Tab-separated table of C-alpha atoms in Angstrom:
chain	number	residue	atom	x	y	z
A	27	UNK	CA	-25.041	-8.465	-14.961
A	28	UNK	CA	-24.322	-6.039	-12.073
A	29	UNK	CA	-25.934	-3.298	-9.995
A	30	UNK	CA	-24.649	0.212	-10.586
A	31	UNK	CA	-26.370	1.913	-7.632
A	32	UNK	CA	-27.884	1.236	-4.216
A	33	UNK	CA	-31.369	1.665	-5.656
A	34	UNK	CA	-30.783	-0.906	-8.394
A	35	UNK	CA	-29.214	-3.430	-6.016
A	36	UNK	CA	-32.134	-3.200	-3.594
A	37	UNK	CA	-34.579	-3.473	-6.488
A	38	UNK	CA	-32.948	-6.767	-7.551
A	39	UNK	CA	-33.269	-8.133	-4.006
A	40	UNK	CA	-36.880	-6.960	-3.716
A	41	UNK	CA	-37.740	-8.669	-7.026
A	42	UNK	CA	-35.960	-11.865	-5.859
A	43	UNK	CA	-33.354	-11.535	-8.601
A	44	UNK	CA	-30.126	-11.930	-6.608
A	45	UNK	CA	-28.214	-13.441	-9.531
A	46	UNK	CA	-28.478	-10.086	-11.316
A	47	UNK	CA	-26.202	-8.679	-8.596
A	48	UNK	CA	-23.316	-11.021	-9.445
A	49	UNK	CA	-20.499	-9.100	-11.076
A	50	UNK	CA	-21.093	-5.992	-8.936
A	51	UNK	CA	-17.757	-4.701	-7.589
A	52	UNK	CA	-17.363	-3.604	-4.000
A	53	UNK	CA	-17.112	0.161	-3.950
A	54	UNK	CA	-17.702	3.388	-2.060
A	55	UNK	CA	-21.350	2.406	-1.588
A	56	UNK	CA	-21.472	-1.394	-1.182
A	57	UNK	CA	-19.638	-4.124	0.722
A	58	UNK	CA	-20.527	-7.814	0.393
A	59	UNK	CA	-20.395	-10.266	3.300
A	60	UNK	CA	-20.610	-14.036	3.237
A	61	UNK	CA	-21.415	-15.872	6.459
A	62	UNK	CA	-20.011	-18.382	8.924
A	63	UNK	CA	-21.890	-20.650	11.368
A	64	UNK	CA	-22.066	-17.553	13.588
A	65	UNK	CA	-23.585	-15.368	10.848
A	66	UNK	CA	-22.066	-12.530	8.805
A	67	UNK	CA	-20.488	-11.090	11.973
A	68	UNK	CA	-19.536	-13.242	14.952
A	69	UNK	CA	-20.763	-10.997	17.757
A	70	UNK	CA	-19.556	-13.439	20.397
A	71	UNK	CA	-16.006	-12.132	19.789
A	72	UNK	CA	-14.366	-8.738	20.130
A	73	UNK	CA	-13.210	-9.016	16.515
A	74	UNK	CA	-16.757	-9.547	15.228
A	75	UNK	CA	-18.085	-6.605	17.246
A	76	UNK	CA	-15.260	-4.400	15.965
A	77	UNK	CA	-15.776	-5.449	12.329
A	78	UNK	CA	-19.486	-4.599	12.462
A	79	UNK	CA	-18.851	-1.263	14.189
A	80	UNK	CA	-15.980	-0.395	11.854
A	81	UNK	CA	-17.920	-1.209	8.668
A	82	UNK	CA	-20.955	0.826	9.734
A	83	UNK	CA	-18.924	3.845	10.922
A	84	UNK	CA	-16.833	3.812	7.730
A	85	UNK	CA	-19.907	4.150	5.499
A	86	UNK	CA	-21.362	6.847	7.762
A	87	UNK	CA	-18.125	8.837	7.413
A	88	UNK	CA	-18.258	8.624	3.610
A	89	UNK	CA	-21.423	8.934	1.544
A	90	UNK	CA	-23.416	6.143	3.160
A	91	UNK	CA	-23.785	2.629	1.793
A	92	UNK	CA	-25.036	-0.926	2.040
A	93	UNK	CA	-23.577	-3.911	3.879
A	94	UNK	CA	-25.078	-6.769	1.865
A	95	UNK	CA	-24.822	-10.104	3.690
A	96	UNK	CA	-25.314	-13.289	1.679
A	97	UNK	CA	-22.868	-12.862	-1.199
A	98	UNK	CA	-19.315	-14.112	-1.563
A	99	UNK	CA	-16.970	-11.558	-3.097
A	100	UNK	CA	-13.584	-12.308	-4.644
A	101	UNK	CA	-10.892	-10.370	-6.452
A	102	UNK	CA	-10.192	-12.105	-9.751
A	103	UNK	CA	-7.108	-11.832	-11.902
A	104	UNK	CA	-7.004	-8.514	-13.785
A	105	UNK	CA	-9.717	-7.088	-11.485
A	106	UNK	CA	-9.001	-4.044	-9.325
A	107	UNK	CA	-11.706	-4.715	-6.747
A	108	UNK	CA	-13.465	-7.669	-5.172
A	109	UNK	CA	-16.603	-8.609	-7.103
A	110	UNK	CA	-19.740	-10.442	-5.970
A	111	UNK	CA	-19.255	-13.877	-7.517
A	112	UNK	CA	-21.595	-16.230	-5.633
A	113	UNK	CA	-24.933	-16.067	-3.804
A	114	UNK	CA	-24.767	-17.442	-0.251
A	115	UNK	CA	-28.190	-16.853	1.342
A	116	UNK	CA	-28.617	-18.076	4.916
A	117	UNK	CA	-31.177	-18.639	7.642
A	118	UNK	CA	-32.606	-15.755	9.658
A	119	UNK	CA	-31.703	-17.531	12.898
A	120	UNK	CA	-28.041	-16.577	12.308
A	121	UNK	CA	-28.746	-12.891	12.884
A	122	UNK	CA	-30.244	-11.389	16.019
A	123	UNK	CA	-31.239	-7.839	15.047
A	124	UNK	CA	-31.276	-6.722	18.677
A	125	UNK	CA	-27.688	-7.906	19.208
A	126	UNK	CA	-26.555	-5.940	16.154
A	127	UNK	CA	-28.305	-2.831	17.450
A	128	UNK	CA	-26.788	-3.289	20.906
A	129	UNK	CA	-23.241	-3.588	19.550
A	130	UNK	CA	-23.620	-0.454	17.428
A	131	UNK	CA	-25.160	1.452	20.342
A	132	UNK	CA	-22.280	0.457	22.612
A	133	UNK	CA	-19.312	0.938	20.296
A	134	UNK	CA	-20.232	3.579	17.688
A	135	UNK	CA	-20.451	7.301	18.458
A	136	UNK	CA	-22.696	9.093	17.646
A	137	UNK	CA	-25.700	6.756	17.580
A	138	UNK	CA	-26.493	6.106	13.912
A	139	UNK	CA	-29.917	5.625	12.350
A	140	UNK	CA	-29.033	2.296	10.736
A	141	UNK	CA	-31.782	0.266	9.056
A	142	UNK	CA	-31.929	-3.557	8.828
A	143	UNK	CA	-33.733	-5.406	6.013
A	144	UNK	CA	-34.329	-9.048	5.085
A	145	UNK	CA	-34.863	-10.184	1.490
A	146	UNK	CA	-35.899	-13.673	0.371
A	147	UNK	CA	-34.012	-15.869	-2.066
A	148	UNK	CA	-36.285	-17.307	-4.810
A	149	UNK	CA	-38.193	-20.271	-3.369
A	150	UNK	CA	-38.013	-22.221	-6.629
A	151	UNK	CA	-34.200	-22.282	-6.756
A	152	UNK	CA	-33.183	-25.987	-6.507
A	153	UNK	CA	-29.579	-25.203	-5.554
A	154	UNK	CA	-29.707	-22.799	-2.613
A	155	UNK	CA	-32.247	-21.289	-0.251
A	156	UNK	CA	-32.398	-18.723	2.507
A	157	UNK	CA	-32.372	-14.967	2.869
A	158	UNK	CA	-30.201	-11.865	2.445
A	159	UNK	CA	-29.559	-9.450	5.286
A	160	UNK	CA	-28.860	-5.817	4.378
A	161	UNK	CA	-27.639	-3.063	6.689
A	162	UNK	CA	-28.351	0.370	5.237
A	163	UNK	CA	-26.051	3.055	6.636
A	164	UNK	CA	-26.890	6.734	6.029
A	165	UNK	CA	-24.138	9.315	5.634
A	166	UNK	CA	-23.632	11.503	8.669
A	167	UNK	CA	-24.493	15.174	8.097
A	168	UNK	CA	-21.419	17.372	7.778
A	169	UNK	CA	-22.120	19.038	11.113
A	170	UNK	CA	-22.054	15.664	12.904
A	171	UNK	CA	-18.878	14.225	11.367
A	172	UNK	CA	-17.117	12.020	12.424
A	173	UNK	CA	-18.408	8.608	13.544
A	174	UNK	CA	-15.910	6.744	15.703
A	175	UNK	CA	-15.541	3.227	17.060
A	176	UNK	CA	-15.050	3.455	20.812
A	177	UNK	CA	-12.481	0.654	20.872
A	178	UNK	CA	-9.339	-0.196	18.983
A	179	UNK	CA	-8.340	-3.803	18.413
A	180	UNK	CA	-5.115	-5.806	18.633
A	181	UNK	CA	-3.680	-8.063	15.930
A	182	UNK	CA	-5.057	-10.963	17.975
A	183	UNK	CA	-8.607	-9.635	17.730
A	184	UNK	CA	-8.942	-8.295	21.271
A	185	UNK	CA	-10.369	-4.899	22.233
A	186	UNK	CA	-7.927	-2.317	23.572
A	187	UNK	CA	-9.262	-0.448	26.568
A	188	UNK	CA	-9.343	3.360	26.482
A	189	UNK	CA	-8.782	3.458	22.728
A	190	UNK	CA	-10.799	4.527	19.708
A	191	UNK	CA	-10.523	4.789	15.930
A	192	UNK	CA	-12.220	6.683	13.071
A	193	UNK	CA	-12.761	4.472	9.997
A	194	UNK	CA	-13.619	5.923	6.586
A	195	UNK	CA	-14.865	4.034	3.532
A	196	UNK	CA	-12.197	4.423	0.829
A	197	UNK	CA	-13.311	2.905	-2.472
A	198	UNK	CA	-13.814	-0.786	-1.711
A	199	UNK	CA	-11.633	-0.647	1.385
A	200	UNK	CA	-11.525	1.006	4.809
A	201	UNK	CA	-8.994	3.672	5.748
A	202	UNK	CA	-8.475	5.207	9.166
A	203	UNK	CA	-8.142	8.858	10.074
A	204	UNK	CA	-4.435	9.322	10.906
A	205	UNK	CA	-3.509	10.441	14.455
A	206	UNK	CA	-2.294	13.870	13.310
A	207	UNK	CA	-5.622	14.577	11.600
A	208	UNK	CA	-7.528	13.367	14.663
A	209	UNK	CA	-5.388	15.768	16.699
A	210	UNK	CA	-6.413	18.585	14.352
A	211	UNK	CA	-10.057	17.613	14.803
A	212	UNK	CA	-9.685	17.942	18.576
A	213	UNK	CA	-8.018	21.329	18.300
A	214	UNK	CA	-10.589	22.514	15.780
A	215	UNK	CA	-13.296	21.777	18.340
A	216	UNK	CA	-11.450	23.684	21.037
A	217	UNK	CA	-10.906	26.672	18.768
A	218	UNK	CA	-14.594	26.663	17.817
A	219	UNK	CA	-15.457	27.140	21.489
A	220	UNK	CA	-13.044	30.035	21.786
A	221	UNK	CA	-13.586	31.941	18.607
A	222	UNK	CA	-14.414	31.952	14.874
A	223	UNK	CA	-14.931	29.002	12.555
A	224	UNK	CA	-11.999	26.796	11.676
A	225	UNK	CA	-10.665	25.180	8.524
A	226	UNK	CA	-12.494	22.125	7.113
A	227	UNK	CA	-11.602	18.685	8.399
A	228	UNK	CA	-8.955	16.923	6.266
A	229	UNK	CA	-10.223	14.287	3.858
A	230	UNK	CA	-9.159	10.648	3.925
A	231	UNK	CA	-6.094	9.666	1.916
A	232	UNK	CA	-7.243	7.352	-0.901
A	233	UNK	CA	-4.274	5.042	-0.966
A	234	UNK	CA	-6.275	2.305	-2.686
A	235	UNK	CA	-7.041	4.560	-5.664
A	236	UNK	CA	-3.346	5.215	-6.223
A	237	UNK	CA	-2.544	1.517	-6.044
A	238	UNK	CA	-5.332	0.685	-8.493
A	239	UNK	CA	-4.192	3.300	-11.005
A	240	UNK	CA	-0.551	2.271	-10.688
A	241	UNK	CA	-1.520	-1.295	-11.545
A	242	UNK	CA	-3.818	-0.269	-14.381
A	243	UNK	CA	-1.059	1.656	-16.171
A	244	UNK	CA	1.735	-0.812	-15.399
A	245	UNK	CA	3.882	1.398	-13.167
A	246	UNK	CA	4.404	-1.083	-10.316
A	247	UNK	CA	8.194	-1.019	-10.771
A	248	UNK	CA	8.481	2.672	-11.672
A	249	UNK	CA	8.827	5.661	-9.321
A	250	UNK	CA	5.597	7.628	-9.678
A	251	UNK	CA	4.429	11.143	-8.901
A	252	UNK	CA	0.731	11.059	-7.995
A	253	UNK	CA	-1.708	13.954	-8.058
A	254	UNK	CA	-4.967	13.394	-6.201
A	255	UNK	CA	-8.123	15.424	-5.652
A	256	UNK	CA	-10.957	14.265	-3.382
A	257	UNK	CA	-14.192	15.942	-2.227
A	258	UNK	CA	-14.059	16.372	1.532
A	259	UNK	CA	-17.644	15.132	1.826
A	260	UNK	CA	-18.631	12.980	-1.192
A	261	UNK	CA	-22.276	13.243	-2.225
A	262	UNK	CA	-22.573	9.899	-4.011
A	263	UNK	CA	-22.480	9.339	-7.745
A	264	UNK	CA	-21.575	12.289	-9.948
A	265	UNK	CA	-24.154	12.574	-12.708
A	266	UNK	CA	-23.374	13.122	-16.353
A	267	UNK	CA	-19.946	11.481	-16.511
A	268	UNK	CA	-20.880	9.727	-19.735
A	269	UNK	CA	-23.333	12.300	-21.123
A	270	UNK	CA	-22.655	14.482	-24.143
A	271	UNK	CA	-20.448	17.290	-22.927
A	272	UNK	CA	-19.717	15.406	-19.707
A	273	UNK	CA	-16.369	14.402	-18.249
A	274	UNK	CA	-15.736	11.660	-20.800
A	275	UNK	CA	-16.033	14.207	-23.617
A	276	UNK	CA	-13.848	16.673	-21.714
A	277	UNK	CA	-11.121	14.055	-21.231
A	278	UNK	CA	-11.390	13.113	-24.880
A	279	UNK	CA	-11.009	16.723	-26.058
A	280	UNK	CA	-8.798	18.385	-23.484
A	281	UNK	CA	-7.963	22.071	-23.757
A	282	UNK	CA	-4.207	21.762	-23.245
A	283	UNK	CA	-1.414	24.334	-23.504
A	284	UNK	CA	0.268	22.253	-26.187
A	285	UNK	CA	-0.732	19.162	-28.195
A	286	UNK	CA	-1.374	15.718	-26.729
A	287	UNK	CA	2.263	14.715	-27.238
A	288	UNK	CA	3.360	17.380	-24.746
A	289	UNK	CA	3.287	17.155	-20.962
A	290	UNK	CA	-0.372	16.989	-20.057
A	291	UNK	CA	-3.072	14.378	-19.434
A	292	UNK	CA	-4.422	14.022	-22.969
A	293	UNK	CA	-3.774	11.094	-25.311
A	294	UNK	CA	-3.878	10.817	-29.086
A	295	UNK	CA	-3.855	7.008	-28.970
A	296	UNK	CA	-6.258	6.119	-26.159
A	297	UNK	CA	-9.722	7.156	-25.143
A	298	UNK	CA	-11.230	7.365	-21.641
A	299	UNK	CA	-12.982	4.124	-20.769
A	300	UNK	CA	-15.752	3.425	-18.246
A	301	UNK	CA	-14.187	1.975	-15.122
A	302	UNK	CA	-15.925	0.962	-11.858
A	303	UNK	CA	-18.577	3.646	-12.368
A	304	UNK	CA	-15.935	6.239	-13.261
A	305	UNK	CA	-13.404	6.834	-16.044
A	306	UNK	CA	-9.877	5.605	-16.755
A	307	UNK	CA	-7.576	7.290	-19.267
A	308	UNK	CA	-4.302	5.368	-19.571
A	309	UNK	CA	-1.390	6.377	-21.790
A	310	UNK	CA	0.891	3.367	-21.756
A	311	UNK	CA	3.230	3.351	-18.783
A	312	UNK	CA	3.859	7.117	-19.010
A	313	UNK	CA	0.818	8.594	-17.322
A	314	UNK	CA	-2.716	7.732	-16.326
A	315	UNK	CA	-5.818	9.442	-14.986
A	316	UNK	CA	-8.581	7.851	-12.905
A	317	UNK	CA	-11.849	9.626	-12.118
A	318	UNK	CA	-14.022	7.773	-9.612
A	319	UNK	CA	-17.793	7.714	-9.468
A	320	UNK	CA	-17.904	10.345	-6.689
A	321	UNK	CA	-15.670	12.741	-8.648
A	322	UNK	CA	-12.360	11.937	-6.926
A	323	UNK	CA	-9.400	12.178	-9.329
A	324	UNK	CA	-6.035	10.431	-9.268
A	325	UNK	CA	-3.257	11.174	-11.765
A	326	UNK	CA	-0.019	9.193	-12.097
A	327	UNK	CA	3.094	10.420	-13.940
A	328	UNK	CA	6.091	8.114	-14.352
A	329	UNK	CA	9.367	9.521	-13.046
A	330	UNK	CA	11.431	8.136	-15.905
A	331	UNK	CA	12.824	9.182	-19.286
A	332	UNK	CA	9.408	8.803	-20.930
A	333	UNK	CA	7.709	11.389	-18.725
A	334	UNK	CA	9.107	13.463	-15.862
A	335	UNK	CA	12.699	12.840	-16.920
A	336	UNK	CA	12.050	13.524	-20.604
A	337	UNK	CA	15.182	14.632	-22.522
A	338	UNK	CA	17.260	14.692	-19.340
A	339	UNK	CA	18.954	11.320	-19.714
A	340	UNK	CA	20.691	12.560	-22.854
A	341	UNK	CA	22.366	15.316	-20.849
A	342	UNK	CA	24.749	13.068	-18.984
A	343	UNK	CA	25.327	9.431	-18.199
A	344	UNK	CA	26.129	10.552	-14.655
A	345	UNK	CA	22.555	11.647	-13.910
A	346	UNK	CA	20.308	9.077	-15.610
A	347	UNK	CA	17.266	9.846	-13.442
A	348	UNK	CA	17.161	13.619	-13.379
A	349	UNK	CA	13.694	15.186	-13.465
A	350	UNK	CA	13.025	17.932	-15.975
A	351	UNK	CA	11.969	21.154	-14.252
A	352	UNK	CA	9.981	22.207	-17.297
A	353	UNK	CA	8.142	18.874	-17.639
A	354	UNK	CA	7.393	18.727	-13.913
A	355	UNK	CA	5.961	22.250	-13.944
A	356	UNK	CA	3.874	21.852	-17.088
A	357	UNK	CA	2.264	18.525	-16.182
A	358	UNK	CA	1.517	19.885	-12.702
A	359	UNK	CA	-0.197	22.964	-14.117
A	360	UNK	CA	-2.090	20.886	-16.695
A	361	UNK	CA	-3.466	18.618	-13.953
A	362	UNK	CA	-4.980	21.560	-12.116
A	363	UNK	CA	-6.210	23.217	-15.315
A	364	UNK	CA	-8.205	20.051	-15.951
A	365	UNK	CA	-9.371	19.278	-12.408
A	366	UNK	CA	-10.007	22.764	-11.001
A	367	UNK	CA	-11.976	23.890	-14.050
A	368	UNK	CA	-13.945	20.745	-14.901
A	369	UNK	CA	-14.201	18.449	-11.854
A	370	UNK	CA	-14.471	20.659	-8.765
A	371	UNK	CA	-17.693	22.354	-9.989
A	372	UNK	CA	-19.449	18.963	-10.147
A	373	UNK	CA	-19.656	18.451	-6.368
A	374	UNK	CA	-20.824	21.095	-3.901
A	375	UNK	CA	-18.084	20.498	-1.362
A	376	UNK	CA	-14.698	21.678	-0.261
A	377	UNK	CA	-11.964	19.607	-1.924
A	378	UNK	CA	-8.518	18.417	-0.935
A	379	UNK	CA	-5.562	18.234	-3.341
A	380	UNK	CA	-2.677	15.879	-2.585
A	381	UNK	CA	0.721	15.036	-4.080
A	382	UNK	CA	2.511	11.764	-3.383
A	383	UNK	CA	6.013	10.872	-4.598
A	384	UNK	CA	6.421	7.093	-4.420
A	385	UNK	CA	9.772	5.244	-4.639
A	386	UNK	CA	11.791	8.346	-5.555
A	387	UNK	CA	14.822	7.114	-3.595
A	388	UNK	CA	14.830	3.731	-5.342
A	389	UNK	CA	18.338	3.375	-6.858
A	390	UNK	CA	19.257	5.312	-8.807
A	391	UNK	CA	17.462	8.035	-6.834
A	392	UNK	CA	15.510	10.672	-8.751
A	393	UNK	CA	17.125	14.106	-8.659
A	394	UNK	CA	16.021	17.693	-9.229
A	395	UNK	CA	18.120	20.823	-9.665
A	396	UNK	CA	17.420	24.523	-9.035
A	397	UNK	CA	16.822	26.771	-12.001
A	398	UNK	CA	15.821	25.847	-15.528
A	399	UNK	CA	16.896	22.647	-17.260
A	400	UNK	CA	20.467	22.984	-18.548
A	401	UNK	CA	21.083	23.244	-22.272
A	402	UNK	CA	24.462	21.599	-21.830
A	403	UNK	CA	25.585	19.120	-19.178
A	404	UNK	CA	24.304	19.789	-15.742
A	405	UNK	CA	24.535	23.392	-14.755
A	406	UNK	CA	23.076	23.574	-11.272
A	407	UNK	CA	23.709	20.977	-8.631
A	408	UNK	CA	21.103	18.181	-8.803
A	409	UNK	CA	19.692	17.136	-5.431
A	410	UNK	CA	18.569	13.536	-4.737
A	411	UNK	CA	15.129	12.725	-3.355
A	412	UNK	CA	15.123	12.095	0.391
A	413	UNK	CA	11.991	9.991	0.927
A	414	UNK	CA	10.139	7.096	-0.701
A	415	UNK	CA	6.747	8.042	0.754
A	416	UNK	CA	6.410	11.801	0.312
A	417	UNK	CA	2.754	12.708	0.925
A	418	UNK	CA	1.271	16.182	1.459
A	419	UNK	CA	-2.149	17.756	0.977
A	420	UNK	CA	-3.875	21.147	1.050
A	421	UNK	CA	-7.362	22.543	0.634
A	422	UNK	CA	-8.081	23.114	-3.047
A	423	UNK	CA	-8.029	26.769	-4.089
A	424	UNK	CA	-9.793	26.258	-7.436
A	425	UNK	CA	-7.263	28.439	-9.268
A	426	UNK	CA	-4.989	26.247	-11.483
A	427	UNK	CA	-1.936	28.519	-11.290
A	428	UNK	CA	-2.285	28.828	-7.509
A	429	UNK	CA	-2.884	25.113	-6.920
A	430	UNK	CA	0.037	24.225	-9.219
A	431	UNK	CA	2.252	26.485	-7.099
A	432	UNK	CA	0.995	24.798	-3.908
A	433	UNK	CA	1.834	21.385	-5.392
A	434	UNK	CA	5.351	22.439	-6.435
A	435	UNK	CA	5.933	24.043	-3.039
A	436	UNK	CA	5.380	20.565	-1.565
A	437	UNK	CA	7.413	18.680	-4.188
A	438	UNK	CA	10.616	20.779	-4.077
A	439	UNK	CA	11.369	20.132	-0.361
A	440	UNK	CA	11.567	16.410	-1.204
A	441	UNK	CA	14.880	17.334	-2.880
A	442	UNK	CA	16.014	19.816	-0.240
A	443	UNK	CA	15.040	22.756	-2.455
A	444	UNK	CA	12.693	25.711	-2.084
A	445	UNK	CA	9.997	26.284	-4.690
A	446	UNK	CA	11.564	29.664	-5.497
A	447	UNK	CA	14.295	27.652	-7.271
A	448	UNK	CA	11.709	27.016	-10.006
A	449	UNK	CA	12.009	29.726	-12.714
A	450	UNK	CA	8.366	29.335	-13.799
A	451	UNK	CA	6.844	30.522	-10.506
A	452	UNK	CA	6.364	34.034	-9.218
A	453	UNK	CA	4.867	35.064	-5.870
A	454	UNK	CA	2.256	32.384	-5.142
A	455	UNK	CA	1.525	30.974	-8.595
A	456	UNK	CA	2.906	29.248	-11.668
A	457	UNK	CA	3.125	31.709	-14.555
A	458	UNK	CA	1.603	30.115	-17.638
A	459	UNK	CA	3.186	32.680	-19.959
A	460	UNK	CA	6.665	31.694	-18.789
A	461	UNK	CA	5.967	28.064	-19.599
A	462	UNK	CA	4.707	28.952	-23.081
A	463	UNK	CA	7.919	30.860	-23.779
A	464	UNK	CA	9.827	27.584	-23.428
A	465	UNK	CA	10.194	25.815	-26.751
């Protein structure tokens, strides 16, 4: 079996049913810890102190969560995340609550209202005995974001003086606020002292979600254009994903500009499947869509002849990896028609959109040309991609034509082009009518 929420997991521990938790994947709300002779965290070392502080701060910077000590987690073949696979209860003498509190008080800012709980393993189990130690971390209120660890750490596990880091729970992993975003946080605070309110803090980049989707749809060896949308402050599980009229039904019956064989995120052959508390809609190795349990969305479109380069390879053997302007524009608009209209309203938060072009310079490099796609060999000089890790974000506008324009305005510079070279845009938006004129 498995637990699908914090409430259910705690209820299993309270009822002394820890085996019901086996099979639960690590996620945005739970992390499993086994133990060593020094306990789940070795607080006699800098590394142990950092790991405890980092794990607690990361959950506080997301939507809160549980650090559940006494389970061994492992990533199995064909699994995207580590899963609780074995109970490993231990003696209470391995954890000194006061030491845990002291470490968090010394190294985490601001002081967090963390709760500690012990749960007993069934006394009649002939195989193992002991207890489970759970650290419950509440989410920080928006006004108090962000929690930071007041020390960085070296590769050798030693604290670095006069350093700090801001960890953020990212799926089943921990990401760190990049230096440029931390710099923006500092300047935002200074501007708040001097004048009016500032723009929202940037959201963490969910790298892990892109990697998971890429694996799920079999695009590991293919250049991929990712679209990603994340709530700046997740509120926990989105309700109604699987209900009648919910997101699963919407994905299954998408309102697209053309049929499901066109350049959108629908599929005639496959249906959205439950996945890690969310939904996965995979369409072979052409495209895929992942919606996570907190509403975050990741879309992947293959930059090959089956998707972004559709019909372009026939134009010339000289340019076998040219991207179709029309296909690029339509699938971009269709992503935001789906996400802006049906996902953003589910979470009361500001949202961040992101585009990532991965491996576009892998030989032969992907190319893009100004203007419309040529009807006969290669009118317009195609420009090669200039980076393998193109990654840009912006605050979601909630208007599909506007957000599609913002995405294209960040994609075109990858090829040394301005978005005005795209014939389907005008002013600050993609013009749907112009796309529909294209046969």
